[in-house]
JSON list of N, CA and C in Angstrom, two decimals:
[
{"chain": "A", "resi": 271, "resn": "ILE", "atom": "N", "xyz": [-8.50, 22.73, 15.08]},
{"chain": "A", "resi": 271, "resn": "ILE", "atom": "CA", "xyz": [-7.91, 24.05, 14.98]},
{"chain": "A", "resi": 271, "resn": "ILE", "atom": "C", "xyz": [-8.66, 24.88, 13.97]},
{"chain": "A", "resi": 272, "resn": "ALA", "atom": "N", "xyz": [-8.95, 24.30, 12.80]},
{"chain": "A", "resi": 272, "resn": "ALA", "atom": "CA", "xyz": [-9.66, 25.05, 11.75]},
{"chain": "A", "resi": 272, "resn": "ALA", "atom": "C", "xyz": [-11.03, 25.53, 12.21]},
{"chain": "A", "resi": 273, "resn": "ARG", "atom": "N", "xyz": [-11.73, 24.68, 12.98]},
{"chain": "A", "resi": 273, "resn": "ARG", "atom": "CA", "xyz": [-13.07, 25.09, 13.48]},
{"chain": "A", "resi": 273, "resn": "ARG", "atom": "C", "xyz": [-12.98, 26.21, 14.47]},
{"chain": "A", "resi": 274, "resn": "ALA", "atom": "N", "xyz": [-12.00, 26.14, 15.34]},
{"chain": "A", "resi": 274, "resn": "ALA", "atom": "CA", "xyz": [-11.82, 27.17, 16.38]},
{"chain": "A", "resi": 274, "resn": "ALA", "atom": "C", "xyz": [-11.34, 28.49, 15.82]},
{"chain": "A", "resi": 275, "resn": "PHE", "atom": "N", "xyz": [-10.45, 28.41, 14.79]},
{"chain": "A", "resi": 275, "resn": "PHE", "atom": "CA", "xyz": [-9.90, 29.62, 14.19]},
{"chain": "A", "resi": 275, "resn": "PHE", "atom": "C", "xyz": [-10.86, 30.34, 13.26]},
{"chain": "A", "resi": 276, "resn": "GLU", "atom": "N", "xyz": [-11.71, 29.60, 12.56]},
{"chain": "A", "resi": 276, "resn": "GLU", "atom": "CA", "xyz": [-12.67, 30.14, 11.62]},
{"chain": "A", "resi": 276, "resn": "GLU", "atom": "C", "xyz": [-12.02, 31.13, 10.64]},
{"chain": "A", "resi": 277, "resn": "PRO", "atom": "N", "xyz": [-11.12, 30.71, 9.78]},
{"chain": "A", "resi": 277, "resn": "PRO", "atom": "CA", "xyz": [-10.44, 31.63, 8.90]},
{"chain": "A", "resi": 277, "resn": "PRO", "atom": "C", "xyz": [-11.39, 32.25, 7.88]},
{"chain": "A", "resi": 278, "resn": "ASP", "atom": "N", "xyz": [-11.05, 33.45, 7.44]},
{"chain": "A", "resi": 278, "resn": "ASP", "atom": "CA", "xyz": [-11.87, 34.13, 6.39]},
{"chain": "A", "resi": 278, "resn": "ASP", "atom": "C", "xyz": [-11.61, 33.49, 5.03]},
{"chain": "A", "resi": 279, "resn": "PHE", "atom": "N", "xyz": [-10.41, 32.99, 4.84]},
{"chain": "A", "resi": 279, "resn": "PHE", "atom": "CA", "xyz": [-10.06, 32.28, 3.63]},
{"chain": "A", "resi": 279, "resn": "PHE", "atom": "C", "xyz": [-8.82, 31.43, 3.91]},
{"chain": "A", "resi": 280, "resn": "ALA", "atom": "N", "xyz": [-8.51, 30.56, 2.94]},
{"chain": "A", "resi": 280, "resn": "ALA", "atom": "CA", "xyz": [-7.33, 29.69, 3.11]},
{"chain": "A", "resi": 280, "resn": "ALA", "atom": "C", "xyz": [-6.62, 29.66, 1.77]},
{"chain": "A", "resi": 281, "resn": "VAL", "atom": "N", "xyz": [-5.31, 29.58, 1.87]},
{"chain": "A", "resi": 281, "resn": "VAL", "atom": "CA", "xyz": [-4.46, 29.38, 0.69]},
{"chain": "A", "resi": 281, "resn": "VAL", "atom": "C", "xyz": [-3.94, 27.94, 0.78]},
{"chain": "A", "resi": 282, "resn": "ILE", "atom": "N", "xyz": [-4.31, 27.17, -0.22]},
{"chain": "A", "resi": 282, "resn": "ILE", "atom": "CA", "xyz": [-3.91, 25.75, -0.24]},
{"chain": "A", "resi": 282, "resn": "ILE", "atom": "C", "xyz": [-2.83, 25.56, -1.32]},
{"chain": "A", "resi": 283, "resn": "SER", "atom": "N", "xyz": [-1.70, 25.09, -0.91]},
{"chain": "A", "resi": 283, "resn": "SER", "atom": "CA", "xyz": [-0.62, 24.76, -1.85]},
{"chain": "A", "resi": 283, "resn": "SER", "atom": "C", "xyz": [-0.96, 23.42, -2.47]},
{"chain": "A", "resi": 284, "resn": "ALA", "atom": "N", "xyz": [-1.46, 23.40, -3.69]},
{"chain": "A", "resi": 284, "resn": "ALA", "atom": "CA", "xyz": [-1.96, 22.22, -4.32]},
{"chain": "A", "resi": 284, "resn": "ALA", "atom": "C", "xyz": [-0.84, 21.55, -5.11]},
{"chain": "A", "resi": 285, "resn": "GLY", "atom": "N", "xyz": [-0.16, 20.65, -4.46]},
{"chain": "A", "resi": 285, "resn": "GLY", "atom": "CA", "xyz": [0.95, 19.93, -5.09]},
{"chain": "A", "resi": 285, "resn": "GLY", "atom": "C", "xyz": [0.48, 18.71, -5.85]},
{"chain": "A", "resi": 286, "resn": "PHE", "atom": "N", "xyz": [0.21, 18.91, -7.14]},
{"chain": "A", "resi": 286, "resn": "PHE", "atom": "CA", "xyz": [-0.32, 17.82, -7.93]},
{"chain": "A", "resi": 286, "resn": "PHE", "atom": "C", "xyz": [0.73, 16.87, -8.45]},
{"chain": "A", "resi": 287, "resn": "ASP", "atom": "N", "xyz": [1.97, 16.98, -7.93]},
{"chain": "A", "resi": 287, "resn": "ASP", "atom": "CA", "xyz": [2.97, 15.98, -8.26]},
{"chain": "A", "resi": 287, "resn": "ASP", "atom": "C", "xyz": [2.71, 14.65, -7.54]},
{"chain": "A", "resi": 288, "resn": "SER", "atom": "N", "xyz": [1.75, 14.64, -6.65]},
{"chain": "A", "resi": 288, "resn": "SER", "atom": "CA", "xyz": [1.36, 13.39, -5.98]},
{"chain": "A", "resi": 288, "resn": "SER", "atom": "C", "xyz": [0.26, 12.66, -6.75]},
{"chain": "A", "resi": 289, "resn": "ALA", "atom": "N", "xyz": [-0.10, 13.21, -7.92]},
{"chain": "A", "resi": 289, "resn": "ALA", "atom": "CA", "xyz": [-1.17, 12.60, -8.71]},
{"chain": "A", "resi": 289, "resn": "ALA", "atom": "C", "xyz": [-0.70, 11.28, -9.33]},
{"chain": "A", "resi": 290, "resn": "LYS", "atom": "N", "xyz": [-1.66, 10.37, -9.47]},
{"chain": "A", "resi": 290, "resn": "LYS", "atom": "CA", "xyz": [-1.44, 9.11, -10.15]},
{"chain": "A", "resi": 290, "resn": "LYS", "atom": "C", "xyz": [-1.02, 9.41, -11.60]},
{"chain": "A", "resi": 291, "resn": "GLY", "atom": "N", "xyz": [0.11, 8.89, -12.01]},
{"chain": "A", "resi": 291, "resn": "GLY", "atom": "CA", "xyz": [0.60, 9.16, -13.36]},
{"chain": "A", "resi": 291, "resn": "GLY", "atom": "C", "xyz": [1.68, 10.20, -13.45]},
{"chain": "A", "resi": 292, "resn": "ASP", "atom": "N", "xyz": [1.92, 10.90, -12.32]},
{"chain": "A", "resi": 292, "resn": "ASP", "atom": "CA", "xyz": [3.01, 11.88, -12.35]},
{"chain": "A", "resi": 292, "resn": "ASP", "atom": "C", "xyz": [4.33, 11.15, -12.30]},
{"chain": "A", "resi": 293, "resn": "PRO", "atom": "N", "xyz": [5.27, 11.54, -13.18]},
{"chain": "A", "resi": 293, "resn": "PRO", "atom": "CA", "xyz": [6.57, 10.84, -13.25]},
{"chain": "A", "resi": 293, "resn": "PRO", "atom": "C", "xyz": [7.55, 11.14, -12.12]},
{"chain": "A", "resi": 294, "resn": "ILE", "atom": "N", "xyz": [7.27, 12.17, -11.33]},
{"chain": "A", "resi": 294, "resn": "ILE", "atom": "CA", "xyz": [8.23, 12.57, -10.30]},
{"chain": "A", "resi": 294, "resn": "ILE", "atom": "C", "xyz": [7.74, 12.28, -8.89]},
{"chain": "A", "resi": 295, "resn": "GLY", "atom": "N", "xyz": [6.45, 12.48, -8.61]},
{"chain": "A", "resi": 295, "resn": "GLY", "atom": "CA", "xyz": [5.96, 12.42, -7.22]},
{"chain": "A", "resi": 295, "resn": "GLY", "atom": "C", "xyz": [6.06, 11.05, -6.56]},
{"chain": "A", "resi": 296, "resn": "GLY", "atom": "N", "xyz": [5.82, 10.00, -7.29]},
{"chain": "A", "resi": 296, "resn": "GLY", "atom": "CA", "xyz": [5.90, 8.66, -6.67]},
{"chain": "A", "resi": 296, "resn": "GLY", "atom": "C", "xyz": [4.68, 8.26, -5.90]},
{"chain": "A", "resi": 297, "resn": "PHE", "atom": "N", "xyz": [3.58, 9.02, -6.01]},
{"chain": "A", "resi": 297, "resn": "PHE", "atom": "CA", "xyz": [2.33, 8.68, -5.30]},
{"chain": "A", "resi": 297, "resn": "PHE", "atom": "C", "xyz": [1.29, 8.34, -6.33]},
{"chain": "A", "resi": 298, "resn": "ALA", "atom": "N", "xyz": [0.10, 8.07, -5.92]},
{"chain": "A", "resi": 298, "resn": "ALA", "atom": "CA", "xyz": [-0.94, 7.71, -6.87]},
{"chain": "A", "resi": 298, "resn": "ALA", "atom": "C", "xyz": [-2.31, 8.26, -6.44]},
{"chain": "A", "resi": 299, "resn": "VAL", "atom": "N", "xyz": [-2.35, 9.55, -6.10]},
{"chain": "A", "resi": 299, "resn": "VAL", "atom": "CA", "xyz": [-3.60, 10.18, -5.73]},
{"chain": "A", "resi": 299, "resn": "VAL", "atom": "C", "xyz": [-4.44, 10.40, -6.94]},
{"chain": "A", "resi": 300, "resn": "THR", "atom": "N", "xyz": [-5.68, 9.89, -6.93]},
{"chain": "A", "resi": 300, "resn": "THR", "atom": "CA", "xyz": [-6.58, 10.00, -8.07]},
{"chain": "A", "resi": 300, "resn": "THR", "atom": "C", "xyz": [-7.27, 11.36, -8.04]},
{"chain": "A", "resi": 301, "resn": "PRO", "atom": "N", "xyz": [-7.87, 11.74, -9.16]},
{"chain": "A", "resi": 301, "resn": "PRO", "atom": "CA", "xyz": [-8.68, 13.00, -9.15]},
{"chain": "A", "resi": 301, "resn": "PRO", "atom": "C", "xyz": [-9.78, 12.95, -8.07]},
{"chain": "A", "resi": 302, "resn": "GLU", "atom": "N", "xyz": [-10.38, 11.75, -7.90]},
{"chain": "A", "resi": 302, "resn": "GLU", "atom": "CA", "xyz": [-11.40, 11.62, -6.85]},
{"chain": "A", "resi": 302, "resn": "GLU", "atom": "C", "xyz": [-10.82, 11.79, -5.48]},
{"chain": "A", "resi": 303, "resn": "GLY", "atom": "N", "xyz": [-9.56, 11.39, -5.30]},
{"chain": "A", "resi": 303, "resn": "GLY", "atom": "CA", "xyz": [-8.89, 11.57, -3.99]},
{"chain": "A", "resi": 303, "resn": "GLY", "atom": "C", "xyz": [-8.65, 13.05, -3.71]},
{"chain": "A", "resi": 304, "resn": "TYR", "atom": "N", "xyz": [-8.22, 13.79, -4.71]},
{"chain": "A", "resi": 304, "resn": "TYR", "atom": "CA", "xyz": [-8.07, 15.24, -4.51]},
{"chain": "A", "resi": 304, "resn": "TYR", "atom": "C", "xyz": [-9.41, 15.90, -4.18]},
{"chain": "A", "resi": 305, "resn": "ALA", "atom": "N", "xyz": [-10.46, 15.52, -4.90]},
{"chain": "A", "resi": 305, "resn": "ALA", "atom": "CA", "xyz": [-11.79, 16.07, -4.67]},
{"chain": "A", "resi": 305, "resn": "ALA", "atom": "C", "xyz": [-12.20, 15.77, -3.19]},
{"chain": "A", "resi": 306, "resn": "TRP", "atom": "N", "xyz": [-12.01, 14.56, -2.78]},
{"chain": "A", "resi": 306, "resn": "TRP", "atom": "CA", "xyz": [-12.39, 14.12, -1.44]},
{"chain": "A", "resi": 306, "resn": "TRP", "atom": "C", "xyz": [-11.65, 14.96, -0.39]},
{"chain": "A", "resi": 307, "resn": "MET", "atom": "N", "xyz": [-10.32, 15.15, -0.59]},
{"chain": "A", "resi": 307, "resn": "MET", "atom": "CA", "xyz": [-9.55, 15.95, 0.39]},
{"chain": "A", "resi": 307, "resn": "MET", "atom": "C", "xyz": [-10.05, 17.37, 0.45]},
{"chain": "A", "resi": 308, "resn": "LEU", "atom": "N", "xyz": [-10.33, 17.95, -0.71]},
{"chain": "A", "resi": 308, "resn": "LEU", "atom": "CA", "xyz": [-10.75, 19.36, -0.74]},
{"chain": "A", "resi": 308, "resn": "LEU", "atom": "C", "xyz": [-12.13, 19.50, -0.13]},
{"chain": "A", "resi": 309, "resn": "GLN", "atom": "N", "xyz": [-13.03, 18.58, -0.38]},
{"chain": "A", "resi": 309, "resn": "GLN", "atom": "CA", "xyz": [-14.34, 18.61, 0.23]},
{"chain": "A", "resi": 309, "resn": "GLN", "atom": "C", "xyz": [-14.24, 18.59, 1.75]},
{"chain": "A", "resi": 310, "resn": "HIS", "atom": "N", "xyz": [-13.34, 17.75, 2.26]},
{"chain": "A", "resi": 310, "resn": "HIS", "atom": "CA", "xyz": [-13.18, 17.69, 3.72]},
{"chain": "A", "resi": 310, "resn": "HIS", "atom": "C", "xyz": [-12.57, 18.94, 4.28]},
{"chain": "A", "resi": 311, "resn": "ILE", "atom": "N", "xyz": [-11.62, 19.53, 3.59]},
{"chain": "A", "resi": 311, "resn": "ILE", "atom": "CA", "xyz": [-11.04, 20.78, 4.07]},
{"chain": "A", "resi": 311, "resn": "ILE", "atom": "C", "xyz": [-12.10, 21.88, 4.11]},
{"chain": "A", "resi": 312, "resn": "LEU", "atom": "N", "xyz": [-12.90, 21.98, 3.03]},
{"chain": "A", "resi": 312, "resn": "LEU", "atom": "CA", "xyz": [-13.96, 23.00, 3.01]},
{"chain": "A", "resi": 312, "resn": "LEU", "atom": "C", "xyz": [-14.98, 22.74, 4.10]},
{"chain": "A", "resi": 313, "resn": "HIS", "atom": "N", "xyz": [-15.37, 21.50, 4.27]},
{"chain": "A", "resi": 313, "resn": "HIS", "atom": "CA", "xyz": [-16.41, 21.25, 5.30]},
{"chain": "A", "resi": 313, "resn": "HIS", "atom": "C", "xyz": [-15.88, 21.40, 6.71]},
{"chain": "A", "resi": 314, "resn": "LEU", "atom": "N", "xyz": [-14.69, 20.96, 6.95]},
{"chain": "A", "resi": 314, "resn": "LEU", "atom": "CA", "xyz": [-14.07, 21.06, 8.28]},
{"chain": "A", "resi": 314, "resn": "LEU", "atom": "C", "xyz": [-14.00, 22.49, 8.75]},
{"chain": "A", "resi": 315, "resn": "SER", "atom": "N", "xyz": [-13.55, 23.38, 7.94]},
{"chain": "A", "resi": 315, "resn": "SER", "atom": "CA", "xyz": [-13.28, 24.74, 8.33]},
{"chain": "A", "resi": 315, "resn": "SER", "atom": "C", "xyz": [-14.41, 25.70, 8.00]},
{"chain": "A", "resi": 316, "resn": "GLY", "atom": "N", "xyz": [-15.49, 25.25, 7.39]},
{"chain": "A", "resi": 316, "resn": "GLY", "atom": "CA", "xyz": [-16.56, 26.15, 6.98]},
{"chain": "A", "resi": 316, "resn": "GLY", "atom": "C", "xyz": [-16.18, 27.06, 5.82]},
{"chain": "A", "resi": 317, "resn": "LEU", "atom": "N", "xyz": [-15.13, 26.71, 5.15]},
{"chain": "A", "resi": 317, "resn": "LEU", "atom": "CA", "xyz": [-14.60, 27.57, 4.06]},
{"chain": "A", "resi": 317, "resn": "LEU", "atom": "C", "xyz": [-15.50, 27.57, 2.82]},
{"chain": "A", "resi": 318, "resn": "GLN", "atom": "N", "xyz": [-16.45, 26.61, 2.74]},
{"chain": "A", "resi": 318, "resn": "GLN", "atom": "CA", "xyz": [-17.32, 26.67, 1.57]},
{"chain": "A", "resi": 318, "resn": "GLN", "atom": "C", "xyz": [-18.16, 27.92, 1.56]},
{"chain": "A", "resi": 319, "resn": "ARG", "atom": "N", "xyz": [-18.26, 28.58, 2.69]},
{"chain": "A", "resi": 319, "resn": "ARG", "atom": "CA", "xyz": [-19.01, 29.83, 2.75]},
{"chain": "A", "resi": 319, "resn": "ARG", "atom": "C", "xyz": [-18.07, 31.05, 2.79]},
{"chain": "A", "resi": 320, "resn": "ARG", "atom": "N", "xyz": [-16.81, 30.81, 2.66]},
{"chain": "A", "resi": 320, "resn": "ARG", "atom": "CA", "xyz": [-15.84, 31.87, 2.73]},
{"chain": "A", "resi": 320, "resn": "ARG", "atom": "C", "xyz": [-15.03, 31.93, 1.47]},
{"chain": "A", "resi": 321, "resn": "GLY", "atom": "N", "xyz": [-13.75, 31.64, 1.53]},
{"chain": "A", "resi": 321, "resn": "GLY", "atom": "CA", "xyz": [-12.88, 31.70, 0.35]},
{"chain": "A", "resi": 321, "resn": "GLY", "atom": "C", "xyz": [-11.71, 30.74, 0.40]},
{"chain": "A", "resi": 322, "resn": "VAL", "atom": "N", "xyz": [-11.34, 30.30, -0.77]},
{"chain": "A", "resi": 322, "resn": "VAL", "atom": "CA", "xyz": [-10.21, 29.39, -0.91]},
{"chain": "A", "resi": 322, "resn": "VAL", "atom": "C", "xyz": [-9.37, 29.80, -2.12]},
{"chain": "A", "resi": 323, "resn": "VAL", "atom": "N", "xyz": [-8.09, 29.79, -1.97]},
{"chain": "A", "resi": 323, "resn": "VAL", "atom": "CA", "xyz": [-7.21, 29.97, -3.12]},
{"chain": "A", "resi": 323, "resn": "VAL", "atom": "C", "xyz": [-6.38, 28.69, -3.25]},
{"chain": "A", "resi": 324, "resn": "LEU", "atom": "N", "xyz": [-6.45, 28.04, -4.45]},
{"chain": "A", "resi": 324, "resn": "LEU", "atom": "CA", "xyz": [-5.60, 26.91, -4.68]},
{"chain": "A", "resi": 324, "resn": "LEU", "atom": "C", "xyz": [-4.42, 27.38, -5.49]},
{"chain": "A", "resi": 325, "resn": "SER", "atom": "N", "xyz": [-3.25, 27.20, -4.94]},
{"chain": "A", "resi": 325, "resn": "SER", "atom": "CA", "xyz": [-2.02, 27.62, -5.63]},
{"chain": "A", "resi": 325, "resn": "SER", "atom": "C", "xyz": [-1.38, 26.38, -6.24]},
{"chain": "A", "resi": 326, "resn": "LEU", "atom": "N", "xyz": [-1.29, 26.38, -7.57]},
{"chain": "A", "resi": 326, "resn": "LEU", "atom": "CA", "xyz": [-0.68, 25.23, -8.23]},
{"chain": "A", "resi": 326, "resn": "LEU", "atom": "C", "xyz": [0.80, 25.14, -7.95]},
{"chain": "A", "resi": 327, "resn": "GLU", "atom": "N", "xyz": [1.23, 23.99, -7.43]},
{"chain": "A", "resi": 327, "resn": "GLU", "atom": "CA", "xyz": [2.61, 23.78, -7.09]},
{"chain": "A", "resi": 327, "resn": "GLU", "atom": "C", "xyz": [2.98, 22.34, -7.43]},
{"chain": "A", "resi": 328, "resn": "GLY", "atom": "N", "xyz": [3.75, 22.12, -8.38]},
{"chain": "A", "resi": 328, "resn": "GLY", "atom": "CA", "xyz": [4.09, 20.79, -8.76]},
{"chain": "A", "resi": 328, "resn": "GLY", "atom": "C", "xyz": [3.05, 20.18, -9.67]},
{"chain": "A", "resi": 329, "resn": "GLY", "atom": "N", "xyz": [3.39, 19.09, -10.24]},
{"chain": "A", "resi": 329, "resn": "GLY", "atom": "CA", "xyz": [2.54, 18.44, -11.25]},
{"chain": "A", "resi": 329, "resn": "GLY", "atom": "C", "xyz": [3.31, 18.42, -12.54]},
{"chain": "A", "resi": 330, "resn": "TYR", "atom": "N", "xyz": [3.87, 17.29, -12.89]},
{"chain": "A", "resi": 330, "resn": "TYR", "atom": "CA", "xyz": [4.77, 17.23, -14.03]},
{"chain": "A", "resi": 330, "resn": "TYR", "atom": "C", "xyz": [4.23, 16.34, -15.14]},
{"chain": "A", "resi": 331, "resn": "SER", "atom": "N", "xyz": [2.99, 15.92, -15.00]},
{"chain": "A", "resi": 331, "resn": "SER", "atom": "CA", "xyz": [2.29, 15.25, -16.06]},
{"chain": "A", "resi": 331, "resn": "SER", "atom": "C", "xyz": [1.09, 16.14, -16.47]},
{"chain": "A", "resi": 332, "resn": "PRO", "atom": "N", "xyz": [1.13, 16.73, -17.64]},
{"chain": "A", "resi": 332, "resn": "PRO", "atom": "CA", "xyz": [0.01, 17.61, -18.01]},
{"chain": "A", "resi": 332, "resn": "PRO", "atom": "C", "xyz": [-1.35, 16.98, -17.88]},
{"chain": "A", "resi": 333, "resn": "ILE", "atom": "N", "xyz": [-1.47, 15.70, -18.26]},
{"chain": "A", "resi": 333, "resn": "ILE", "atom": "CA", "xyz": [-2.79, 15.04, -18.19]},
{"chain": "A", "resi": 333, "resn": "ILE", "atom": "C", "xyz": [-3.21, 14.83, -16.73]},
{"chain": "A", "resi": 334, "resn": "ALA", "atom": "N", "xyz": [-2.30, 14.25, -15.93]},
{"chain": "A", "resi": 334, "resn": "ALA", "atom": "CA", "xyz": [-2.62, 14.02, -14.51]},
{"chain": "A", "resi": 334, "resn": "ALA", "atom": "C", "xyz": [-2.91, 15.31, -13.76]},
{"chain": "A", "resi": 335, "resn": "THR", "atom": "N", "xyz": [-2.16, 16.32, -14.06]},
{"chain": "A", "resi": 335, "resn": "THR", "atom": "CA", "xyz": [-2.39, 17.63, -13.38]},
{"chain": "A", "resi": 335, "resn": "THR", "atom": "C", "xyz": [-3.72, 18.19, -13.80]},
{"chain": "A", "resi": 336, "resn": "ALA", "atom": "N", "xyz": [-4.03, 18.18, -15.11]},
{"chain": "A", "resi": 336, "resn": "ALA", "atom": "CA", "xyz": [-5.31, 18.69, -15.58]},
{"chain": "A", "resi": 336, "resn": "ALA", "atom": "C", "xyz": [-6.47, 17.97, -14.95]},
{"chain": "A", "resi": 337, "resn": "GLU", "atom": "N", "xyz": [-6.39, 16.68, -14.83]},
{"chain": "A", "resi": 337, "resn": "GLU", "atom": "CA", "xyz": [-7.47, 15.90, -14.21]},
{"chain": "A", "resi": 337, "resn": "GLU", "atom": "C", "xyz": [-7.66, 16.26, -12.75]},
{"chain": "A", "resi": 338, "resn": "ALA", "atom": "N", "xyz": [-6.51, 16.44, -12.04]},
{"chain": "A", "resi": 338, "resn": "ALA", "atom": "CA", "xyz": [-6.59, 16.79, -10.63]},
{"chain": "A", "resi": 338, "resn": "ALA", "atom": "C", "xyz": [-7.16, 18.18, -10.41]},
{"chain": "A", "resi": 339, "resn": "VAL", "atom": "N", "xyz": [-6.73, 19.12, -11.25]},
{"chain": "A", "resi": 339, "resn": "VAL", "atom": "CA", "xyz": [-7.20, 20.50, -11.17]},
{"chain": "A", "resi": 339, "resn": "VAL", "atom": "C", "xyz": [-8.72, 20.53, -11.49]},
{"chain": "A", "resi": 340, "resn": "GLU", "atom": "N", "xyz": [-9.11, 19.79, -12.51]},
{"chain": "A", "resi": 340, "resn": "GLU", "atom": "CA", "xyz": [-10.56, 19.76, -12.86]},
{"chain": "A", "resi": 340, "resn": "GLU", "atom": "C", "xyz": [-11.38, 19.25, -11.70]},
{"chain": "A", "resi": 341, "resn": "SER", "atom": "N", "xyz": [-10.93, 18.20, -11.05]},
{"chain": "A", "resi": 341, "resn": "SER", "atom": "CA", "xyz": [-11.71, 17.65, -9.90]},
{"chain": "A", "resi": 341, "resn": "SER", "atom": "C", "xyz": [-11.84, 18.65, -8.77]},
{"chain": "A", "resi": 342, "resn": "CYS", "atom": "N", "xyz": [-10.78, 19.40, -8.53]},
{"chain": "A", "resi": 342, "resn": "CYS", "atom": "CA", "xyz": [-10.83, 20.42, -7.48]},
{"chain": "A", "resi": 342, "resn": "CYS", "atom": "C", "xyz": [-11.70, 21.58, -7.87]},
{"chain": "A", "resi": 343, "resn": "LEU", "atom": "N", "xyz": [-11.66, 22.03, -9.13]},
{"chain": "A", "resi": 343, "resn": "LEU", "atom": "CA", "xyz": [-12.51, 23.11, -9.57]},
{"chain": "A", "resi": 343, "resn": "LEU", "atom": "C", "xyz": [-14.00, 22.70, -9.47]},
{"chain": "A", "resi": 344, "resn": "ARG", "atom": "N", "xyz": [-14.31, 21.45, -9.79]},
{"chain": "A", "resi": 344, "resn": "ARG", "atom": "CA", "xyz": [-15.70, 20.98, -9.67]},
{"chain": "A", "resi": 344, "resn": "ARG", "atom": "C", "xyz": [-16.18, 21.11, -8.20]},
{"chain": "A", "resi": 345, "resn": "VAL", "atom": "N", "xyz": [-15.30, 20.75, -7.29]},
{"chain": "A", "resi": 345, "resn": "VAL", "atom": "CA", "xyz": [-15.68, 20.85, -5.86]},
{"chain": "A", "resi": 345, "resn": "VAL", "atom": "C", "xyz": [-15.93, 22.32, -5.50]},
{"chain": "A", "resi": 346, "resn": "LEU", "atom": "N", "xyz": [-15.00, 23.19, -5.94]},
{"chain": "A", "resi": 346, "resn": "LEU", "atom": "CA", "xyz": [-15.17, 24.62, -5.61]},
{"chain": "A", "resi": 346, "resn": "LEU", "atom": "C", "xyz": [-16.41, 25.20, -6.25]},
{"chain": "A", "resi": 347, "resn": "PHE", "atom": "N", "xyz": [-16.68, 24.86, -7.48]},
{"chain": "A", "resi": 347, "resn": "PHE", "atom": "CA", "xyz": [-17.91, 25.40, -8.12]},
{"chain": "A", "resi": 347, "resn": "PHE", "atom": "C", "xyz": [-19.19, 24.86, -7.48]},
{"chain": "A", "resi": 348, "resn": "ASP", "atom": "N", "xyz": [-19.14, 23.60, -7.08]},
{"chain": "A", "resi": 348, "resn": "ASP", "atom": "CA", "xyz": [-20.30, 23.04, -6.37]},
{"chain": "A", "resi": 348, "resn": "ASP", "atom": "C", "xyz": [-20.51, 23.72, -5.00]},
{"chain": "A", "resi": 349, "resn": "ALA", "atom": "N", "xyz": [-19.40, 23.95, -4.33]},
{"chain": "A", "resi": 349, "resn": "ALA", "atom": "CA", "xyz": [-19.51, 24.64, -3.02]},
{"chain": "A", "resi": 349, "resn": "ALA", "atom": "C", "xyz": [-20.03, 26.08, -3.17]},
{"chain": "A", "resi": 350, "resn": "GLU", "atom": "N", "xyz": [-19.58, 26.74, -4.22]},
{"chain": "A", "resi": 350, "resn": "GLU", "atom": "CA", "xyz": [-20.04, 28.14, -4.50]},
{"chain": "A", "resi": 350, "resn": "GLU", "atom": "C", "xyz": [-21.51, 28.16, -4.78]},
{"chain": "A", "resi": 351, "resn": "ALA", "atom": "N", "xyz": [-21.98, 27.15, -5.51]},
{"chain": "A", "resi": 351, "resn": "ALA", "atom": "CA", "xyz": [-23.40, 27.10, -5.88]},
{"chain": "A", "resi": 351, "resn": "ALA", "atom": "C", "xyz": [-24.25, 26.55, -4.73]},
{"chain": "A", "resi": 352, "resn": "GLY", "atom": "N", "xyz": [-23.62, 26.12, -3.66]},
{"chain": "A", "resi": 352, "resn": "GLY", "atom": "CA", "xyz": [-24.34, 25.53, -2.54]},
{"chain": "A", "resi": 352, "resn": "GLY", "atom": "C", "xyz": [-24.72, 24.09, -2.77]},
{"chain": "A", "resi": 353, "resn": "ALA", "atom": "N", "xyz": [-24.14, 23.48, -3.80]},
{"chain": "A", "resi": 353, "resn": "ALA", "atom": "CA", "xyz": [-24.52, 22.13, -4.15]},
{"chain": "A", "resi": 353, "resn": "ALA", "atom": "C", "xyz": [-23.52, 21.09, -3.65]},
{"chain": "A", "resi": 354, "resn": "GLY", "atom": "N", "xyz": [-22.48, 21.54, -2.99]},
{"chain": "A", "resi": 354, "resn": "GLY", "atom": "CA", "xyz": [-21.45, 20.58, -2.56]},
{"chain": "A", "resi": 354, "resn": "GLY", "atom": "C", "xyz": [-21.94, 19.65, -1.47]},
{"chain": "A", "resi": 355, "resn": "PRO", "atom": "N", "xyz": [-21.80, 18.35, -1.70]},
{"chain": "A", "resi": 355, "resn": "PRO", "atom": "CA", "xyz": [-22.24, 17.41, -0.66]},
{"chain": "A", "resi": 355, "resn": "PRO", "atom": "C", "xyz": [-21.32, 17.44, 0.52]},
{"chain": "A", "resi": 356, "resn": "ALA", "atom": "N", "xyz": [-21.92, 17.18, 1.68]},
{"chain": "A", "resi": 356, "resn": "ALA", "atom": "CA", "xyz": [-21.11, 17.06, 2.88]},
{"chain": "A", "resi": 356, "resn": "ALA", "atom": "C", "xyz": [-20.32, 15.77, 2.77]},
{"chain": "A", "resi": 357, "resn": "PRO", "atom": "N", "xyz": [-19.05, 15.83, 3.15]},
{"chain": "A", "resi": 357, "resn": "PRO", "atom": "CA", "xyz": [-18.22, 14.63, 3.04]},
{"chain": "A", "resi": 357, "resn": "PRO", "atom": "C", "xyz": [-18.75, 13.54, 3.98]},
{"chain": "A", "resi": 358, "resn": "ALA", "atom": "N", "xyz": [-18.60, 12.28, 3.53]},
{"chain": "A", "resi": 358, "resn": "ALA", "atom": "CA", "xyz": [-19.05, 11.17, 4.34]},
{"chain": "A", "resi": 358, "resn": "ALA", "atom": "C", "xyz": [-18.01, 10.79, 5.37]}
]
């Protein structure tokens, strides 16, 4: 659907309460896991050449949230610079 639609940009509700170490979410997504998911979303839809808004939603451990946000920002900055690797 994302390939056929070719959106100009996407708004991603980034719920970091699923991060490893979050006291409420009950999941264990690592910073690398968030980076992997975002890389795939960007690659799948061609959004690395367009635009993405990450909207922070949830995340109740300051450390786990900061690590997850940092991993996503690194992906976005790499994509902006054209250095983002294609997901495996």
